[in-house]
CSV table of C-alpha atoms in Angstrom, one decimal:
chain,number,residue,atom,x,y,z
F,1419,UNK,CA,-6.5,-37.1,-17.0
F,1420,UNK,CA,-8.0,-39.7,-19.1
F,1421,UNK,CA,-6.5,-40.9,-22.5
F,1422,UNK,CA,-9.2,-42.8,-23.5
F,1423,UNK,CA,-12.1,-41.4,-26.9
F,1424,UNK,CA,-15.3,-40.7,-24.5
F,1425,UNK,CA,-17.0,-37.6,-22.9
F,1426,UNK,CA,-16.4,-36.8,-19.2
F,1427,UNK,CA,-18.4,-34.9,-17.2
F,1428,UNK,CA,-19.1,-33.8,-13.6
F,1429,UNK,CA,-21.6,-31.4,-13.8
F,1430,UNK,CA,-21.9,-30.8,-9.7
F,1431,UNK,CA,-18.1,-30.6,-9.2
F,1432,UNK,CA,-17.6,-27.8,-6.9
F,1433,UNK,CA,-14.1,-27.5,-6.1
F,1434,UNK,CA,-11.1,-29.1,-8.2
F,1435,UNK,CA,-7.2,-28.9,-6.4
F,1436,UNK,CA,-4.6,-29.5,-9.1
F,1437,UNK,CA,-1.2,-30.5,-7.8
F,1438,UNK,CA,2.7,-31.0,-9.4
F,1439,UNK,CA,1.1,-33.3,-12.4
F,1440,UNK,CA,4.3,-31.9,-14.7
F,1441,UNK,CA,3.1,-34.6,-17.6
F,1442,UNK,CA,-0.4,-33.7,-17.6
F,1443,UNK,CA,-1.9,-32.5,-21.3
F,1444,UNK,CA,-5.7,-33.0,-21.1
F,1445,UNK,CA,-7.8,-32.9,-18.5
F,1446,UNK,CA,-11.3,-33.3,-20.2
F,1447,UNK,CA,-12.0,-33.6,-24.2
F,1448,UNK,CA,-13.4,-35.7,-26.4
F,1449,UNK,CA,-10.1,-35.9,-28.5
F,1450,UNK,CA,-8.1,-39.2,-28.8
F,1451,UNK,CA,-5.1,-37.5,-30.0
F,1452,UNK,CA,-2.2,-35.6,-28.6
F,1453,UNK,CA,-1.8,-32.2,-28.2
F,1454,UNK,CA,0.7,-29.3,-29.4
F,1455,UNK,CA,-0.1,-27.1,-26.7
F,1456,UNK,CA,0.3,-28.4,-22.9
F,1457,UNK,CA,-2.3,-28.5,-20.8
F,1458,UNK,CA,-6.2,-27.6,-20.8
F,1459,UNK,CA,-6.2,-26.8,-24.5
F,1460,UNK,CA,-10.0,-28.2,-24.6
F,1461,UNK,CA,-11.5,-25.2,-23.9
F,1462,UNK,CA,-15.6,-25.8,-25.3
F,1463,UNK,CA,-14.8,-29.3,-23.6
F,1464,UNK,CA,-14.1,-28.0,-20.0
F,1465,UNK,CA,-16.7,-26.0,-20.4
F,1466,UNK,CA,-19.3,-28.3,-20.6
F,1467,UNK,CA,-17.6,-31.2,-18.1
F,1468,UNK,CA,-17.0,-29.2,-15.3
F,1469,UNK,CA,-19.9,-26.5,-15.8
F,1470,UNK,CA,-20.4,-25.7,-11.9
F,1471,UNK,CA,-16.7,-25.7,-10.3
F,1472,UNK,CA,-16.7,-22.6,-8.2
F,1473,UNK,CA,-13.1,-23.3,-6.2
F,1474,UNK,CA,-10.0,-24.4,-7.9
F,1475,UNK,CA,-6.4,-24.7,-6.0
F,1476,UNK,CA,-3.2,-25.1,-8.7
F,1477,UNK,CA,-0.3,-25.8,-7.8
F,1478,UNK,CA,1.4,-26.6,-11.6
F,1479,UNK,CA,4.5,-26.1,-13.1
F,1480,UNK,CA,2.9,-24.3,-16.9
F,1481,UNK,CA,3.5,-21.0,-18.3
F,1482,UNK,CA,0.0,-19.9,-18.6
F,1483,UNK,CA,-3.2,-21.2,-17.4
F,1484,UNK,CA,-5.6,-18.6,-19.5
F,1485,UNK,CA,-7.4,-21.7,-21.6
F,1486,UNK,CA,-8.1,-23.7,-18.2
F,1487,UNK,CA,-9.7,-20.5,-16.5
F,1488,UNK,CA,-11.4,-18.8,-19.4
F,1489,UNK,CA,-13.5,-21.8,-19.5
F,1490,UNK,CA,-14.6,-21.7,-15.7
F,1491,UNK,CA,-17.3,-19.2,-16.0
F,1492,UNK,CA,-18.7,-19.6,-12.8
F,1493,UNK,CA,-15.5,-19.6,-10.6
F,1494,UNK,CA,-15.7,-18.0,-7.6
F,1495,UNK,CA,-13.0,-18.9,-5.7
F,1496,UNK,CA,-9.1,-19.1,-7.1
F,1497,UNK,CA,-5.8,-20.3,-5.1
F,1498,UNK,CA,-2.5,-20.2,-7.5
F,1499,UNK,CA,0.3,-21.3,-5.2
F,1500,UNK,CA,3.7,-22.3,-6.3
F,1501,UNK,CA,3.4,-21.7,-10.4
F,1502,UNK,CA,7.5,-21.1,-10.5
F,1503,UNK,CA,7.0,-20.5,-14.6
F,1504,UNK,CA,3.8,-18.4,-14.8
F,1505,UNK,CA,4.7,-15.3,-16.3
F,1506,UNK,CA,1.0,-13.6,-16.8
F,1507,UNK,CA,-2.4,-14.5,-15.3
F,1508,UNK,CA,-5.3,-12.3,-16.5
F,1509,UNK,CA,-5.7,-11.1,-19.9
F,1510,UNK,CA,-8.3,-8.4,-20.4
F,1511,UNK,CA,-10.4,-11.0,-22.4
F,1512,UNK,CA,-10.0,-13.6,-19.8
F,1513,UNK,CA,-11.0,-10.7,-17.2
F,1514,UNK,CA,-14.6,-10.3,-18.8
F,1515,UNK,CA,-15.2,-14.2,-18.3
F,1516,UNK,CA,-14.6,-14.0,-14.5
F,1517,UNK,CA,-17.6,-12.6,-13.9
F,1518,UNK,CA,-18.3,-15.0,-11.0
F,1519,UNK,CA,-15.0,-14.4,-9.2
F,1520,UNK,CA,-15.3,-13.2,-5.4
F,1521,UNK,CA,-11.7,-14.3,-3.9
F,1522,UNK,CA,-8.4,-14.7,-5.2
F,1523,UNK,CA,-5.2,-15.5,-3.9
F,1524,UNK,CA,-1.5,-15.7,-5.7
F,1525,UNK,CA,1.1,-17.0,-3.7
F,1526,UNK,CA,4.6,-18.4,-4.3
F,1527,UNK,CA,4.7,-17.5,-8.2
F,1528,UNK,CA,8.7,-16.4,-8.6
F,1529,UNK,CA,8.3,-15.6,-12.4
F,1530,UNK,CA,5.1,-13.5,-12.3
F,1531,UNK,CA,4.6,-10.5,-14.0
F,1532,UNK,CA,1.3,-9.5,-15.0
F,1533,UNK,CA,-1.6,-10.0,-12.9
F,1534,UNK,CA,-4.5,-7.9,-14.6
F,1535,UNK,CA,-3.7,-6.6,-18.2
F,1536,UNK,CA,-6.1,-3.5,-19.0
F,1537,UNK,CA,-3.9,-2.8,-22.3
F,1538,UNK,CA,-5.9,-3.2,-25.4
F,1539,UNK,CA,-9.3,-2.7,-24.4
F,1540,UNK,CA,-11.3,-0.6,-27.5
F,1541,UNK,CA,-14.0,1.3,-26.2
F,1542,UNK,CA,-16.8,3.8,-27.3
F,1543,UNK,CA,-16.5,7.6,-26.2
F,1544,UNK,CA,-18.1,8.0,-23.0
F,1545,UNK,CA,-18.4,4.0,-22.3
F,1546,UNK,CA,-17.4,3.1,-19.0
F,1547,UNK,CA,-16.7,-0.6,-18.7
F,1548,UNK,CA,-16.9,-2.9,-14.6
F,1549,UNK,CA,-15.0,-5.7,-14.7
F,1550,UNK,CA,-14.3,-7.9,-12.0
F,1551,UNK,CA,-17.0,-6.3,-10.0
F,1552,UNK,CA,-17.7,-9.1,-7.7
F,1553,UNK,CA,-14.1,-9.7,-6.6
F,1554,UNK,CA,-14.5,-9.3,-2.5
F,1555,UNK,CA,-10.6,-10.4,-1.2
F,1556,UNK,CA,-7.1,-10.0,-3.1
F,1557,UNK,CA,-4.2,-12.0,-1.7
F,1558,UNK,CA,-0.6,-11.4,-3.1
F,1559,UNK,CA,1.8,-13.2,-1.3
F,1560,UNK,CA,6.1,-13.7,-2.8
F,1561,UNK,CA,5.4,-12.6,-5.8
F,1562,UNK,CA,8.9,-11.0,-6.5
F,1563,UNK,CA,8.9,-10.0,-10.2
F,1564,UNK,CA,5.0,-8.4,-9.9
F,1565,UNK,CA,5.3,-5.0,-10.4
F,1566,UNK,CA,1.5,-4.0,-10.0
F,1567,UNK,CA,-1.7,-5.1,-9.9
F,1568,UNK,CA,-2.8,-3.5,-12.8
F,1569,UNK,CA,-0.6,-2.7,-16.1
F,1570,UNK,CA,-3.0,-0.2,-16.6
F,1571,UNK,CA,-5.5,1.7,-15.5
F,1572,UNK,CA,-8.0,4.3,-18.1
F,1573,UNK,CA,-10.4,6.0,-16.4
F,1574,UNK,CA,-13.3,4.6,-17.9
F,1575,UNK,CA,-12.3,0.9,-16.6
F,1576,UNK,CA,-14.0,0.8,-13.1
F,1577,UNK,CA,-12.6,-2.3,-11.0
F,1578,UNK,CA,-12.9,-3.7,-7.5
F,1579,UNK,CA,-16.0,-1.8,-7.1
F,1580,UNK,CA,-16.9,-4.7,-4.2
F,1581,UNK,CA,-13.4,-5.6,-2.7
F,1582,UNK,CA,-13.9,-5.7,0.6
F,1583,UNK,CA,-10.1,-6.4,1.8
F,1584,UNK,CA,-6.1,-6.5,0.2
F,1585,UNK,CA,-3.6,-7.7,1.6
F,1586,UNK,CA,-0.6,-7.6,-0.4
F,1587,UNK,CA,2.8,-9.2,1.3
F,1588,UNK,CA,6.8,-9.5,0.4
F,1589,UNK,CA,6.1,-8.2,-3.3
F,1590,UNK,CA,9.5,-6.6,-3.7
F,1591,UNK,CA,9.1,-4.6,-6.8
F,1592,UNK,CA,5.8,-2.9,-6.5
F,1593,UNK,CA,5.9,0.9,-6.0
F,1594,UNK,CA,2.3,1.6,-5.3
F,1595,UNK,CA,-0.9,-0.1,-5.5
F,1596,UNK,CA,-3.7,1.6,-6.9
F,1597,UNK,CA,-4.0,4.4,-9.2
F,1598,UNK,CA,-6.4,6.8,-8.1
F,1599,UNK,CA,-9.0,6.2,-10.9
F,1600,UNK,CA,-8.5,3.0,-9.5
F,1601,UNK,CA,-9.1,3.9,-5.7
F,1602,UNK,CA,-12.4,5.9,-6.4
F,1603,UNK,CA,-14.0,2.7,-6.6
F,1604,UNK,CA,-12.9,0.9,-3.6
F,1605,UNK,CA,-15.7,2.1,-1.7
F,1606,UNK,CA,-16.7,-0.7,0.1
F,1607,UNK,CA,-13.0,-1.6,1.0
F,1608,UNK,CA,-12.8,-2.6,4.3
F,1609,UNK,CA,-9.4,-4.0,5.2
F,1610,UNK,CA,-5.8,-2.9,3.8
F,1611,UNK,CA,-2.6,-4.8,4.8
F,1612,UNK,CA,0.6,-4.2,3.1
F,1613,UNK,CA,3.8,-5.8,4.6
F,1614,UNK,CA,7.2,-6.1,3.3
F,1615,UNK,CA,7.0,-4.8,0.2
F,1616,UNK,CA,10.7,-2.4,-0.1
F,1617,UNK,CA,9.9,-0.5,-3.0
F,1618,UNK,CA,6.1,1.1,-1.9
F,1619,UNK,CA,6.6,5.0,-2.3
F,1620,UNK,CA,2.8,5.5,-2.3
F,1621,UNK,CA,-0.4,3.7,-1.9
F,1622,UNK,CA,-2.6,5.4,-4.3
F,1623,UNK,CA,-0.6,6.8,-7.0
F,1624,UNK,CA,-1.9,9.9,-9.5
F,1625,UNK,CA,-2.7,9.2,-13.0
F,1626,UNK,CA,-5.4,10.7,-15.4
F,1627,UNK,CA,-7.7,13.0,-14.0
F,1628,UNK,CA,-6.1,13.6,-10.3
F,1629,UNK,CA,-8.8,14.0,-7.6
F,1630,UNK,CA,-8.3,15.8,-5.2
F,1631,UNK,CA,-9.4,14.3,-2.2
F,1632,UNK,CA,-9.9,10.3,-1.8
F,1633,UNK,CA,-12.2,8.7,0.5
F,1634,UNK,CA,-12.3,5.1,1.9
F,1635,UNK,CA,-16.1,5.6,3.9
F,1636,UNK,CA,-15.9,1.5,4.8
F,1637,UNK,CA,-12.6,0.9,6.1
F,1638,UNK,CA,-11.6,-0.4,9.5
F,1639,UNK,CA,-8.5,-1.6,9.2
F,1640,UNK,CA,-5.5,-0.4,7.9
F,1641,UNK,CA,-1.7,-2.3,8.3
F,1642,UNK,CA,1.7,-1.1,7.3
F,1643,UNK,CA,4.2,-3.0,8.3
F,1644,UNK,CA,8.1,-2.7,7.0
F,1645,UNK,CA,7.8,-0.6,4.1
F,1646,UNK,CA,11.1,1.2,3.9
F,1647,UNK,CA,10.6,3.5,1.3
F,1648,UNK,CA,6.6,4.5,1.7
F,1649,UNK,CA,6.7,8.1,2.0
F,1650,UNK,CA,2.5,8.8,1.9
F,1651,UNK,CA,-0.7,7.5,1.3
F,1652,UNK,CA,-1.7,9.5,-1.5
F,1653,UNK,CA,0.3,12.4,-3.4
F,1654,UNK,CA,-2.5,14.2,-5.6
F,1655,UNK,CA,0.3,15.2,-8.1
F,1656,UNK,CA,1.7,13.7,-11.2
F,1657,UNK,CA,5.5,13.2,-11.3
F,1658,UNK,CA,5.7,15.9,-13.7
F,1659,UNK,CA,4.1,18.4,-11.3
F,1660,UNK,CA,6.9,17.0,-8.7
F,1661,UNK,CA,9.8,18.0,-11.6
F,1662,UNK,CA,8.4,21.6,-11.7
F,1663,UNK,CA,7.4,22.0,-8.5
F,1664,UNK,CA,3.9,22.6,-8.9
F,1665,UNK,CA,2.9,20.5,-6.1
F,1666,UNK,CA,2.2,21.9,-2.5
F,1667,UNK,CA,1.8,18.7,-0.8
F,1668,UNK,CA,4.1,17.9,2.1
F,1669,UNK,CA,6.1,15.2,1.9
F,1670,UNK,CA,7.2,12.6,4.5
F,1671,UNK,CA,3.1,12.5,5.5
F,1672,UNK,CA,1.8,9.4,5.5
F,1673,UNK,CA,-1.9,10.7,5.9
F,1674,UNK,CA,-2.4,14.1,4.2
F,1675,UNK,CA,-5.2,16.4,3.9
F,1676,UNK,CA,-6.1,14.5,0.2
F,1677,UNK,CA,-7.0,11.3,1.8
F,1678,UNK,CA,-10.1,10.5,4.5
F,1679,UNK,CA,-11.1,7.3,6.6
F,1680,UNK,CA,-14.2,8.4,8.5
F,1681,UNK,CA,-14.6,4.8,9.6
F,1682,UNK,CA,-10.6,3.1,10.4
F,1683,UNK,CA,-11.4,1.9,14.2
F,1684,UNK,CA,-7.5,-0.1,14.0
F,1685,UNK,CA,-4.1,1.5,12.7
F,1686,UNK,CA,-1.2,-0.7,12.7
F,1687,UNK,CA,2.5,1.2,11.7
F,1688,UNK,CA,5.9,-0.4,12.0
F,1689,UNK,CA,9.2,0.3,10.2
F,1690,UNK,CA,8.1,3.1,7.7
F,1691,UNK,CA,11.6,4.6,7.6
F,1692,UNK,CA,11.2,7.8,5.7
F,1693,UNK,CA,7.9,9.0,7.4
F,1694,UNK,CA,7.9,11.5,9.4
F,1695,UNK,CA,4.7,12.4,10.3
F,1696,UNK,CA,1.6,10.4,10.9
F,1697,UNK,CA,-1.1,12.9,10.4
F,1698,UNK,CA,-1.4,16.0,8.6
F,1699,UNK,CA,-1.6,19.3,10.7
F,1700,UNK,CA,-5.0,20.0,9.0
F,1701,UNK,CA,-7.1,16.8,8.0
F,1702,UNK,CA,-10.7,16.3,6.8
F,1703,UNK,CA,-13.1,17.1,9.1
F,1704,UNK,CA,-14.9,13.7,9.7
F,1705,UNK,CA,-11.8,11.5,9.1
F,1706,UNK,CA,-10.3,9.2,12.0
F,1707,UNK,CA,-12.9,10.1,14.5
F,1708,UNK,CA,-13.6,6.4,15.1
F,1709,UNK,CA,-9.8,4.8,16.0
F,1710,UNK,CA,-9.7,3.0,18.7
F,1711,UNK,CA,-6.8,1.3,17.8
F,1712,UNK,CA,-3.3,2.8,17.4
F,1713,UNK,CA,-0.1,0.7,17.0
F,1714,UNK,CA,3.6,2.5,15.7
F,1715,UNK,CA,6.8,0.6,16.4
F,1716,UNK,CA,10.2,2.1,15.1
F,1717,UNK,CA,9.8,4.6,12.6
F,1718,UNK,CA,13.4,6.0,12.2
F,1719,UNK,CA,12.0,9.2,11.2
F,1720,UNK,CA,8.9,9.4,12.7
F,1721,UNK,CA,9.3,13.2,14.5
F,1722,UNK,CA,5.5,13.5,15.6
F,1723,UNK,CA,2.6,11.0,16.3
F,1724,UNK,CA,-0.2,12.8,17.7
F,1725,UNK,CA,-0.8,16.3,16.6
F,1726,UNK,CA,-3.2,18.6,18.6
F,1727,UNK,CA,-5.9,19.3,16.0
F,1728,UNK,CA,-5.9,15.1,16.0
F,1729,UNK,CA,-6.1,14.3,20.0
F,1730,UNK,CA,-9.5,16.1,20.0
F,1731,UNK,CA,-11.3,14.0,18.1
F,1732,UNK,CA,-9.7,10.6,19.6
């Protein structure tokens, strides 16, 4: 932002919005010189210029942005709209630094492709690592090449273990969203929306260590709107179990008998082609006692809303 040999600071800048500046190289050091890489290569400079920013909008046309947040410590709030050559957001180094980081959003990103990259973490036997443990809300919104939020998963990496509500929209090539080491920890997860996304099969997919039975004790809200191919919340079985026929779960239920929500109050359902039931015939005792909310518009399979065992407790 400024050419000129001097140091810049604004040490009680709270909120910074960063708009289509396509020429922009350096925006605080105390370099006089150009640089190879574009944009926020200053790292200890940021650091110490803007040492309080806790929101920050961009809206830039870069590849990555891991040098401008890495140095942002204290971040709380982050809005990347419209970044049309971002391929990658969050390495797992850059993960650790947002320790601050209560609410992001990603919007409008066409090339994106990584969102939080678990892959390379070393860790000691037994050591279980929380990162990101003050993130409260996750926004995904037209992000057509994301694939996940997470590349990866291990079960000692416990994440999310404060989000409060997801709402994940018109990402095309997602599959599911959580793994269920992942999902154990959502337990103060409150709201879960998930429209047009054509490729969801499952919400909580298995992976290492399979529980079971999943429960979301702080959710109220639950939305799932036009996904085509979702088939059920949670499948306790690993596609290998699937191949050999090991697994006894049935199909074409969106809520089975692996999955509780003693506290959803409001259920919204529309165009979940391939369900066919809504509830289980035998669910957990204390789950859905407290719906008072119950919305399903055309589910081209959908044979049975309400079963018996369910219309006692509502």
């Amino acid at each position: 932002m400024y050419s000129r040999l001097g140091t810049l600071e604004w040490p009680m800048l709270k909120k910074l919005e960063m708009e289509s500046c396509e020429s922009l190289e350096i925006l605080a050091s105390k370099l006089d010189k150009t640089v190879e890489r574009p944009i926020f290569l200053c790292y200890k400079s940021l650091q110490a210029a803007i040492p309080s920013l806790e929101i920050l909008n961009l809206f830039l046309k870069v590849e990555e942005i891991q040098y401008l947040l890495g140095a942002l410590s204290s971040l709380k709030t982050l809005i990347v709209e419209n970044c049309p050559l971002l391929l990658n957001l969050f390495s797992f180094d850059l993960i650790k630094r947002l320790k601050s980081l209560e609410d992001l959003t990603v919007k409008k990103c066409d090339l994106l492709q990584g969102l939080f990259d678990l892959n390379g973490h070393d860790h000691g036997e037994g050591e279980c690592v929380g990162l990101l443990s003050k993130l409260k809300q996750l926004n995904l919104i037209e992000l057509p090449e994301l694939k996940s939020i997470c590349n990866n998963n291990p079960t000692h990496v416990l994440c999310f273990r404060n989000m409060k509500s997801v709402e994940v929209k018109q990402c095309y090539r997602f599959t599911h969203l959580f793994s269920s080491s992942m999902a154990l920890g959502l337990e103060r997860l409150q709201k879960l929306c998930i429209e047009h996304c054509d490729m969801v099969e499952d919400i909580v997919t298995a992976g290492e260590g399979v529980p079971e039975e999943i429960t979301f004790p702080q959710i109220t809200r639950v939305s799932f709107l036009k996904l085509a191919k979702l088939t059920s919340f949670y499948l306790s079985h690993t596609p290998e179990q699937i191949h050999t026929g090991e697994s006894n779960t049935a199909h074409g239920v969106l809520f089975n008998e692996k999955v509780s929500f003693p506290g959803l109050e409001d259920l919204d359902i529309s165009n979940l082609d391939t369900v066919e039931k809504i509830w289980h015939d035998e669910f957990i005792a204390d789950s859905f006692g407290k719906l008072k909310r119950l919305s399903v518009v055309s589910g081209q399979k959908t044979l049975r809303l309400i079963p018996y065992s369910m219309l006692k407790k509502l």
